[in-house]
PDB file of C-alpha atoms in Angstrom:
ATOM      1  CA  UNK A 743     -43.960  44.615  44.133  1.00 50.00           C
ATOM      2  CA  UNK A 744     -43.590  46.961  41.127  1.00 50.00           C
ATOM      3  CA  UNK A 745     -41.881  44.329  38.978  1.00 64.00           C
ATOM      4  CA  UNK A 746     -41.378  40.592  39.271  1.00 91.00           C
ATOM      5  CA  UNK A 747     -38.293  39.243  40.995  1.00 95.00           C
ATOM      6  CA  UNK A 748     -36.704  38.015  37.757  1.00 96.00           C
ATOM      7  CA  UNK A 749     -36.956  41.474  36.181  1.00 97.00           C
ATOM      8  CA  UNK A 750     -35.640  43.208  39.295  1.00 98.00           C
ATOM      9  CA  UNK A 751     -32.757  40.748  39.473  1.00 98.00           C
ATOM     10  CA  UNK A 752     -31.852  41.438  35.840  1.00 98.00           C
ATOM     11  CA  UNK A 753     -31.880  45.182  36.452  1.00 98.00           C
ATOM     12  CA  UNK A 754     -29.785  44.873  39.605  1.00 98.00           C
ATOM     13  CA  UNK A 755     -27.220  42.714  37.842  1.00 98.00           C
ATOM     14  CA  UNK A 756     -27.043  45.238  35.017  1.00 98.00           C
ATOM     15  CA  UNK A 757     -26.549  48.111  37.459  1.00 98.00           C
ATOM     16  CA  UNK A 758     -23.691  46.224  39.105  1.00 98.00           C
ATOM     17  CA  UNK A 759     -22.074  45.531  35.705  1.00 98.00           C
ATOM     18  CA  UNK A 760     -22.172  49.246  34.897  1.00 98.00           C
ATOM     19  CA  UNK A 761     -19.747  49.869  37.773  1.00 98.00           C
ATOM     20  CA  UNK A 762     -17.037  47.850  36.052  1.00 95.00           C
ATOM     21  CA  UNK A 763     -17.491  49.086  32.492  1.00 93.00           C
ATOM     22  CA  UNK A 764     -17.189  52.646  31.164  1.00 93.00           C
ATOM     23  CA  UNK A 765     -17.416  55.203  33.978  1.00 98.00           C
ATOM     24  CA  UNK A 766     -21.050  55.359  35.087  1.00 98.00           C
ATOM     25  CA  UNK A 767     -22.321  58.949  34.945  1.00 98.00           C
ATOM     26  CA  UNK A 768     -25.542  59.652  36.835  1.00 98.00           C
ATOM     27  CA  UNK A 769     -27.195  63.080  36.403  1.00 97.00           C
ATOM     28  CA  UNK A 770     -29.590  62.664  39.331  1.00 98.00           C
ATOM     29  CA  UNK A 771     -33.335  62.974  38.803  1.00 98.00           C
ATOM     30  CA  UNK A 772     -36.035  64.109  41.215  1.00 98.00           C
ATOM     31  CA  UNK A 773     -39.346  63.256  39.531  1.00 98.00           C
ATOM     32  CA  UNK A 774     -40.839  61.316  36.633  1.00 98.00           C
ATOM     33  CA  UNK A 775     -40.239  64.100  34.116  1.00 98.00           C
ATOM     34  CA  UNK A 776     -36.546  64.581  34.942  1.00 98.00           C
ATOM     35  CA  UNK A 777     -35.996  60.807  35.032  1.00 98.00           C
ATOM     36  CA  UNK A 778     -37.537  60.482  31.573  1.00 98.00           C
ATOM     37  CA  UNK A 779     -35.202  63.151  30.234  1.00 98.00           C
ATOM     38  CA  UNK A 780     -32.159  61.365  31.660  1.00 98.00           C
ATOM     39  CA  UNK A 781     -33.197  57.964  30.312  1.00 98.00           C
ATOM     40  CA  UNK A 782     -34.180  59.297  26.882  1.00 98.00           C
ATOM     41  CA  UNK A 783     -30.787  61.014  26.622  1.00 98.00           C
ATOM     42  CA  UNK A 784     -29.232  57.556  26.689  1.00 98.00           C
ATOM     43  CA  UNK A 785     -27.935  57.172  30.235  1.00 98.00           C
ATOM     44  CA  UNK A 786     -27.970  53.474  31.194  1.00 98.00           C
ATOM     45  CA  UNK A 787     -29.305  54.033  34.723  1.00 98.00           C
ATOM     46  CA  UNK A 788     -31.162  56.678  36.700  1.00 98.00           C
ATOM     47  CA  UNK A 789     -30.315  57.826  40.230  1.00 98.00           C
ATOM     48  CA  UNK A 790     -32.464  59.970  42.483  1.00 98.00           C
ATOM     49  CA  UNK A 791     -31.185  62.778  44.729  1.00 98.00           C
ATOM     50  CA  UNK A 792     -32.661  63.042  48.218  1.00 98.00           C
ATOM     51  CA  UNK A 793     -31.839  66.751  48.521  1.00 98.00           C
ATOM     52  CA  UNK A 794     -33.756  67.472  45.323  1.00 98.00           C
ATOM     53  CA  UNK A 795     -36.730  65.262  46.138  1.00 98.00           C
ATOM     54  CA  UNK A 796     -37.069  66.557  49.697  1.00 98.00           C
ATOM     55  CA  UNK A 797     -36.874  70.146  48.446  1.00 98.00           C
ATOM     56  CA  UNK A 798     -39.485  69.421  45.779  1.00 97.00           C
ATOM     57  CA  UNK A 799     -41.743  68.028  48.509  1.00 98.00           C
ATOM     58  CA  UNK A 800     -41.171  71.051  50.741  1.00 98.00           C
ATOM     59  CA  UNK A 801     -38.901  69.510  53.370  1.00 98.00           C
ATOM     60  CA  UNK A 802     -35.237  69.913  54.359  1.00 97.00           C
ATOM     61  CA  UNK A 803     -32.655  67.363  53.298  1.00 95.00           C
ATOM     62  CA  UNK A 804     -31.191  64.941  55.833  1.00 96.00           C
ATOM     63  CA  UNK A 805     -34.279  62.795  56.418  1.00 97.00           C
ATOM     64  CA  UNK A 806     -36.423  65.867  56.979  1.00 97.00           C
ATOM     65  CA  UNK A 807     -39.153  64.461  54.739  1.00 98.00           C
ATOM     66  CA  UNK A 808     -41.359  61.495  55.659  1.00 98.00           C
ATOM     67  CA  UNK A 809     -39.938  58.350  54.129  1.00 98.00           C
ATOM     68  CA  UNK A 810     -43.348  57.507  52.682  1.00 98.00           C
ATOM     69  CA  UNK A 811     -43.262  60.628  50.524  1.00 98.00           C
ATOM     70  CA  UNK A 812     -39.632  60.078  49.524  1.00 98.00           C
ATOM     71  CA  UNK A 813     -40.307  56.501  48.442  1.00 98.00           C
ATOM     72  CA  UNK A 814     -43.479  57.479  46.603  1.00 98.00           C
ATOM     73  CA  UNK A 815     -41.523  60.045  44.576  1.00 98.00           C
ATOM     74  CA  UNK A 816     -38.748  57.544  43.849  1.00 98.00           C
ATOM     75  CA  UNK A 817     -41.361  55.005  42.815  1.00 98.00           C
ATOM     76  CA  UNK A 818     -42.699  57.380  40.189  1.00 98.00           C
ATOM     77  CA  UNK A 819     -39.153  57.648  38.818  1.00 98.00           C
ATOM     78  CA  UNK A 820     -38.815  53.864  38.579  1.00 98.00           C
ATOM     79  CA  UNK A 821     -42.249  53.529  36.986  1.00 98.00           C
ATOM     80  CA  UNK A 822     -41.507  55.697  33.949  1.00 98.00           C
ATOM     81  CA  UNK A 823     -38.095  54.355  32.902  1.00 98.00           C
ATOM     82  CA  UNK A 824     -36.944  50.948  31.698  1.00 97.00           C
ATOM     83  CA  UNK A 825     -33.341  51.320  32.903  1.00 98.00           C
ATOM     84  CA  UNK A 826     -32.169  50.378  36.439  1.00 98.00           C
ATOM     85  CA  UNK A 827     -33.006  52.909  39.148  1.00 98.00           C
ATOM     86  CA  UNK A 828     -30.927  53.539  42.252  1.00 98.00           C
ATOM     87  CA  UNK A 829     -32.501  55.509  45.086  1.00 98.00           C
ATOM     88  CA  UNK A 830     -30.841  57.937  47.468  1.00 98.00           C
ATOM     89  CA  UNK A 831     -32.239  56.399  50.646  1.00 98.00           C
ATOM     90  CA  UNK A 832     -30.296  58.784  52.919  1.00 98.00           C
ATOM     91  CA  UNK A 833     -29.407  56.946  56.153  1.00 98.00           C
ATOM     92  CA  UNK A 834     -32.167  54.368  55.791  1.00 98.00           C
ATOM     93  CA  UNK A 835     -34.872  56.225  57.762  1.00 98.00           C
ATOM     94  CA  UNK A 836     -34.306  54.072  60.840  1.00 97.00           C
ATOM     95  CA  UNK A 837     -35.563  50.967  59.054  1.00 98.00           C
ATOM     96  CA  UNK A 838     -34.411  47.462  59.737  1.00 98.00           C
ATOM     97  CA  UNK A 839     -32.513  46.026  56.754  1.00 98.00           C
ATOM     98  CA  UNK A 840     -35.299  43.722  55.575  1.00 98.00           C
ATOM     99  CA  UNK A 841     -37.896  46.484  55.631  1.00 98.00           C
ATOM    100  CA  UNK A 842     -35.608  48.794  53.663  1.00 98.00           C
ATOM    101  CA  UNK A 843     -34.932  46.147  51.018  1.00 98.00           C
ATOM    102  CA  UNK A 844     -38.621  45.259  50.725  1.00 98.00           C
ATOM    103  CA  UNK A 845     -39.636  48.887  50.299  1.00 98.00           C
ATOM    104  CA  UNK A 846     -36.960  49.492  47.666  1.00 98.00           C
ATOM    105  CA  UNK A 847     -38.098  46.473  45.685  1.00 98.00           C
ATOM    106  CA  UNK A 848     -41.748  47.443  46.106  1.00 98.00           C
ATOM    107  CA  UNK A 849     -41.110  50.669  44.194  1.00 98.00           C
ATOM    108  CA  UNK A 850     -38.955  48.973  41.546  1.00 98.00           C
ATOM    109  CA  UNK A 851     -35.548  50.214  42.728  1.00 98.00           C
ATOM    110  CA  UNK A 852     -32.490  47.970  42.424  1.00 98.00           C
ATOM    111  CA  UNK A 853     -29.843  50.176  44.034  1.00 98.00           C
ATOM    112  CA  UNK A 854     -29.507  52.577  46.934  1.00 98.00           C
ATOM    113  CA  UNK A 855     -27.249  55.193  48.468  1.00 98.00           C
ATOM    114  CA  UNK A 856     -26.853  54.683  52.206  1.00 98.00           C
ATOM    115  CA  UNK A 857     -24.944  57.314  54.157  1.00 98.00           C
ATOM    116  CA  UNK A 858     -23.210  57.098  57.532  1.00 98.00           C
ATOM    117  CA  UNK A 859     -24.456  60.367  58.987  1.00 97.00           C
ATOM    118  CA  UNK A 860     -26.617  60.203  62.116  1.00 96.00           C
ATOM    119  CA  UNK A 861     -29.315  62.750  61.305  1.00 94.00           C
ATOM    120  CA  UNK A 862     -30.836  62.588  64.779  1.00 90.00           C
ATOM    121  CA  UNK A 863     -27.719  62.968  66.915  1.00 90.00           C
ATOM    122  CA  UNK A 864     -25.496  64.741  64.385  1.00 91.00           C
ATOM    123  CA  UNK A 865     -22.041  63.607  63.342  1.00 94.00           C
ATOM    124  CA  UNK A 866     -21.271  60.159  62.004  1.00 98.00           C
ATOM    125  CA  UNK A 867     -22.642  56.771  62.967  1.00 97.00           C
ATOM    126  CA  UNK A 868     -20.062  54.510  64.640  1.00 98.00           C
ATOM    127  CA  UNK A 869     -18.349  52.773  61.715  1.00 98.00           C
ATOM    128  CA  UNK A 870     -18.576  49.216  63.048  1.00 98.00           C
ATOM    129  CA  UNK A 871     -22.278  49.527  63.794  1.00 98.00           C
ATOM    130  CA  UNK A 872     -22.941  50.977  60.367  1.00 98.00           C
ATOM    131  CA  UNK A 873     -20.976  48.186  58.707  1.00 98.00           C
ATOM    132  CA  UNK A 874     -23.060  45.642  60.596  1.00 98.00           C
ATOM    133  CA  UNK A 875     -26.263  47.323  59.404  1.00 98.00           C
ATOM    134  CA  UNK A 876     -24.999  47.352  55.804  1.00 98.00           C
ATOM    135  CA  UNK A 877     -24.241  43.647  56.131  1.00 98.00           C
ATOM    136  CA  UNK A 878     -27.851  43.195  57.169  1.00 98.00           C
ATOM    137  CA  UNK A 879     -29.021  45.029  54.053  1.00 98.00           C
ATOM    138  CA  UNK A 880     -26.833  42.797  51.893  1.00 98.00           C
ATOM    139  CA  UNK A 881     -28.182  39.691  53.609  1.00 98.00           C
ATOM    140  CA  UNK A 882     -31.779  40.862  53.180  1.00 98.00           C
ATOM    141  CA  UNK A 883     -31.189  41.521  49.489  1.00 98.00           C
ATOM    142  CA  UNK A 884     -29.706  38.045  49.125  1.00 98.00           C
ATOM    143  CA  UNK A 885     -32.773  36.568  50.818  1.00 98.00           C
ATOM    144  CA  UNK A 886     -34.991  38.504  48.397  1.00 98.00           C
ATOM    145  CA  UNK A 887     -32.949  37.071  45.501  1.00 97.00           C
ATOM    146  CA  UNK A 888     -32.304  40.550  44.079  1.00 98.00           C
ATOM    147  CA  UNK A 889     -28.654  41.708  44.303  1.00 98.00           C
ATOM    148  CA  UNK A 890     -29.431  45.325  45.163  1.00 98.00           C
ATOM    149  CA  UNK A 891     -26.430  47.556  44.465  1.00 98.00           C
ATOM    150  CA  UNK A 892     -25.359  49.298  47.678  1.00 98.00           C
ATOM    151  CA  UNK A 893     -23.504  52.588  47.243  1.00 98.00           C
ATOM    152  CA  UNK A 894     -22.131  53.213  50.741  1.00 98.00           C
ATOM    153  CA  UNK A 895     -21.660  56.934  51.265  1.00 98.00           C
ATOM    154  CA  UNK A 896     -18.808  57.966  53.549  1.00 98.00           C
ATOM    155  CA  UNK A 897     -19.500  61.432  54.970  1.00 98.00           C
ATOM    156  CA  UNK A 898     -16.129  62.178  56.559  1.00 98.00           C
ATOM    157  CA  UNK A 899     -15.394  65.052  54.173  1.00 98.00           C
ATOM    158  CA  UNK A 900     -18.590  66.887  55.106  1.00 97.00           C
ATOM    159  CA  UNK A 901     -18.050  69.631  57.724  1.00 94.00           C
ATOM    160  CA  UNK A 902     -20.907  68.281  59.842  1.00 93.00           C
ATOM    161  CA  UNK A 903     -19.002  65.022  60.325  1.00 96.00           C
ATOM    162  CA  UNK A 904     -16.731  66.634  62.881  1.00 94.00           C
ATOM    163  CA  UNK A 905     -13.698  64.846  61.425  1.00 96.00           C
ATOM    164  CA  UNK A 906     -10.631  67.146  61.366  1.00 96.00           C
ATOM    165  CA  UNK A 907      -9.472  67.876  57.839  1.00 95.00           C
ATOM    166  CA  UNK A 908      -6.057  66.169  58.200  1.00 96.00           C
ATOM    167  CA  UNK A 909      -7.786  62.930  59.270  1.00 97.00           C
ATOM    168  CA  UNK A 910     -10.463  62.756  56.600  1.00 98.00           C
ATOM    169  CA  UNK A 911      -8.640  60.615  54.047  1.00 98.00           C
ATOM    170  CA  UNK A 912      -7.493  58.074  56.628  1.00 98.00           C
ATOM    171  CA  UNK A 913     -10.927  57.846  58.227  1.00 98.00           C
ATOM    172  CA  UNK A 914     -12.597  57.549  54.814  1.00 98.00           C
ATOM    173  CA  UNK A 915     -10.344  54.617  53.956  1.00 98.00           C
ATOM    174  CA  UNK A 916     -11.029  52.930  57.291  1.00 98.00           C
ATOM    175  CA  UNK A 917     -14.775  53.308  56.942  1.00 98.00           C
ATOM    176  CA  UNK A 918     -14.834  52.450  53.244  1.00 98.00           C
ATOM    177  CA  UNK A 919     -12.970  49.185  53.820  1.00 98.00           C
ATOM    178  CA  UNK A 920     -15.355  48.206  56.601  1.00 98.00           C
ATOM    179  CA  UNK A 921     -18.373  48.954  54.426  1.00 98.00           C
ATOM    180  CA  UNK A 922     -16.930  47.087  51.464  1.00 98.00           C
ATOM    181  CA  UNK A 923     -16.235  44.068  53.666  1.00 98.00           C
ATOM    182  CA  UNK A 924     -19.851  44.299  54.850  1.00 98.00           C
ATOM    183  CA  UNK A 925     -21.127  43.873  51.297  1.00 98.00           C
ATOM    184  CA  UNK A 926     -21.271  47.359  49.794  1.00 98.00           C
ATOM    185  CA  UNK A 927     -20.724  47.371  46.034  1.00 98.00           C
ATOM    186  CA  UNK A 928     -19.373  50.914  45.720  1.00 98.00           C
ATOM    187  CA  UNK A 929     -17.892  53.420  48.182  1.00 98.00           C
ATOM    188  CA  UNK A 930     -18.905  57.070  47.915  1.00 98.00           C
ATOM    189  CA  UNK A 931     -16.663  59.542  49.776  1.00 98.00           C
ATOM    190  CA  UNK A 932     -18.843  62.575  49.150  1.00 98.00           C
ATOM    191  CA  UNK A 933     -17.444  66.093  49.213  1.00 96.00           C
ATOM    192  CA  UNK A 934     -13.858  65.363  48.132  1.00 97.00           C
ATOM    193  CA  UNK A 935     -12.568  68.442  46.315  1.00 95.00           C
ATOM    194  CA  UNK A 936      -8.833  67.853  45.968  1.00 96.00           C
ATOM    195  CA  UNK A 937      -7.474  65.600  43.250  1.00 96.00           C
ATOM    196  CA  UNK A 938      -4.731  64.128  45.452  1.00 97.00           C
ATOM    197  CA  UNK A 939      -7.243  63.154  48.135  1.00 98.00           C
ATOM    198  CA  UNK A 940      -9.528  61.409  45.661  1.00 98.00           C
ATOM    199  CA  UNK A 941      -6.578  59.703  43.959  1.00 98.00           C
ATOM    200  CA  UNK A 942      -5.515  58.238  47.306  1.00 98.00           C
ATOM    201  CA  UNK A 943      -9.033  57.015  47.999  1.00 98.00           C
ATOM    202  CA  UNK A 944      -9.350  55.371  44.573  1.00 98.00           C
ATOM    203  CA  UNK A 945      -6.047  53.589  45.174  1.00 98.00           C
ATOM    204  CA  UNK A 946      -6.645  52.548  48.778  1.00 98.00           C
ATOM    205  CA  UNK A 947     -10.335  51.640  48.724  1.00 98.00           C
ATOM    206  CA  UNK A 948     -11.203  48.187  47.394  1.00 94.00           C
ATOM    207  CA  UNK A 949     -13.741  48.108  44.583  1.00 95.00           C
ATOM    208  CA  UNK A 950     -15.540  50.890  42.706  1.00 98.00           C
ATOM    209  CA  UNK A 951     -15.449  54.481  43.988  1.00 98.00           C
ATOM    210  CA  UNK A 952     -18.127  57.141  43.420  1.00 98.00           C
ATOM    211  CA  UNK A 953     -16.779  60.662  42.827  1.00 98.00           C
ATOM    212  CA  UNK A 954     -18.157  64.121  42.100  1.00 97.00           C
ATOM    213  CA  UNK A 955     -17.115  66.718  39.575  1.00 97.00           C
ATOM    214  CA  UNK A 956     -15.815  70.024  40.877  1.00 93.00           C
ATOM    215  CA  UNK A 957     -13.420  72.887  40.316  1.00 90.00           C
ATOM    216  CA  UNK A 958     -10.439  70.565  39.823  1.00 91.00           C
ATOM    217  CA  UNK A 959     -12.320  67.391  38.950  1.00 96.00           C
ATOM    218  CA  UNK A 960     -14.018  67.303  35.567  1.00 97.00           C
ATOM    219  CA  UNK A 961     -15.309  64.107  33.985  1.00 97.00           C
ATOM    220  CA  UNK A 962     -12.150  63.529  31.972  1.00 97.00           C
ATOM    221  CA  UNK A 963     -10.002  63.816  35.105  1.00 97.00           C
ATOM    222  CA  UNK A 964     -12.248  61.474  37.075  1.00 98.00           C
ATOM    223  CA  UNK A 965     -12.169  58.932  34.269  1.00 97.00           C
ATOM    224  CA  UNK A 966      -8.380  59.122  34.097  1.00 97.00           C
ATOM    225  CA  UNK A 967      -8.158  58.593  37.850  1.00 97.00           C
ATOM    226  CA  UNK A 968     -10.193  55.401  37.686  1.00 98.00           C
ATOM    227  CA  UNK A 969     -13.392  56.661  39.324  1.00 98.00           C
ATOM    228  CA  UNK A 970     -16.152  54.154  38.560  1.00 98.00           C
ATOM    229  CA  UNK A 971     -19.239  56.263  39.169  1.00 98.00           C
ATOM    230  CA  UNK A 972     -20.043  59.977  39.117  1.00 98.00           C
ATOM    231  CA  UNK A 973     -23.177  61.532  40.579  1.00 97.00           C
ATOM    232  CA  UNK A 974     -24.440  65.086  40.744  1.00 97.00           C
ATOM    233  CA  UNK A 975     -26.891  65.170  43.644  1.00 97.00           C
ATOM    234  CA  UNK A 976     -29.314  68.124  43.458  1.00 98.00           C
ATOM    235  CA  UNK A 977     -27.165  70.110  41.006  1.00 97.00           C
ATOM    236  CA  UNK A 978     -29.492  69.838  38.005  1.00 98.00           C
ATOM    237  CA  UNK A 979     -32.600  70.388  40.106  1.00 98.00           C
ATOM    238  CA  UNK A 980     -31.118  73.634  41.408  1.00 98.00           C
ATOM    239  CA  UNK A 981     -30.072  74.669  37.912  1.00 98.00           C
ATOM    240  CA  UNK A 982     -33.623  74.065  36.659  1.00 98.00           C
ATOM    241  CA  UNK A 983     -35.063  76.227  39.441  1.00 98.00           C
ATOM    242  CA  UNK A 984     -32.509  78.952  38.751  1.00 98.00           C
ATOM    243  CA  UNK A 985     -33.622  79.013  35.109  1.00 98.00           C
ATOM    244  CA  UNK A 986     -37.253  79.192  36.206  1.00 98.00           C
ATOM    245  CA  UNK A 987     -36.489  82.046  38.600  1.00 97.00           C
ATOM    246  CA  UNK A 988     -34.772  84.022  35.832  1.00 97.00           C
ATOM    247  CA  UNK A 989     -37.650  83.393  33.417  1.00 98.00           C
ATOM    248  CA  UNK A 990     -40.412  84.448  35.775  1.00 98.00           C
ATOM    249  CA  UNK A 991     -38.522  87.517  36.955  1.00 97.00           C
ATOM    250  CA  UNK A 992     -38.228  88.620  33.351  1.00 97.00           C
ATOM    251  CA  UNK A 993     -42.020  88.677  33.196  1.00 97.00           C
ATOM    252  CA  UNK A 994     -42.001  91.501  35.749  1.00 96.00           C
ATOM    253  CA  UNK A 995     -39.438  93.599  33.919  1.00 80.00           C
TER     254      UNK A 995
END
């Protein structure tokens, strides 16, 4: 295990506290260097982005990369920072809850994103089954005596979910409540673009809600709405590559 249980427990408890204080902003990292930049800037926690890490490793997002490589990259992030680290663990890579918890703790992570997309079959996992699996993750974390922070991602707003647009808010609330009852600490309805939709979700979902910035949703608006956590996914990774592309192309001019 990368750190002793007492240290991991302290970090996990701190990560949970951050969800009830000032809005937690997480500019997602993808390697040791980007994680160091985020931590040295003063952010109180570091989150990884699976889309960025898988791309860096040369694989597609959506569990296209071997979990061993994804966890190794996330472990390098946790190794170089002293703040809590939460890992985008996609849909859990088919692991049983105890194995997932053990592997997270082995790399020094104290939080995880877990999404309800079925990457093998397409569409969404049945909500009740996913809630039961999340409950297993919570139970395994309790057994390990480290209160890992579970950010349960609800993928109903993603086109690949197959959920008709008029039903997305209602289905997000239904799923989010199930996941919260199962032991999730935060609910993450990814892909919400409209302020009124997100406002309804913040009101109707119990506990902290993870939002994203967008055309109509800047940080000030999200803070005013009561969003507890904001993440950026691969946005900064893509921006860094865009800057690199511009720089190298200028060498050929």
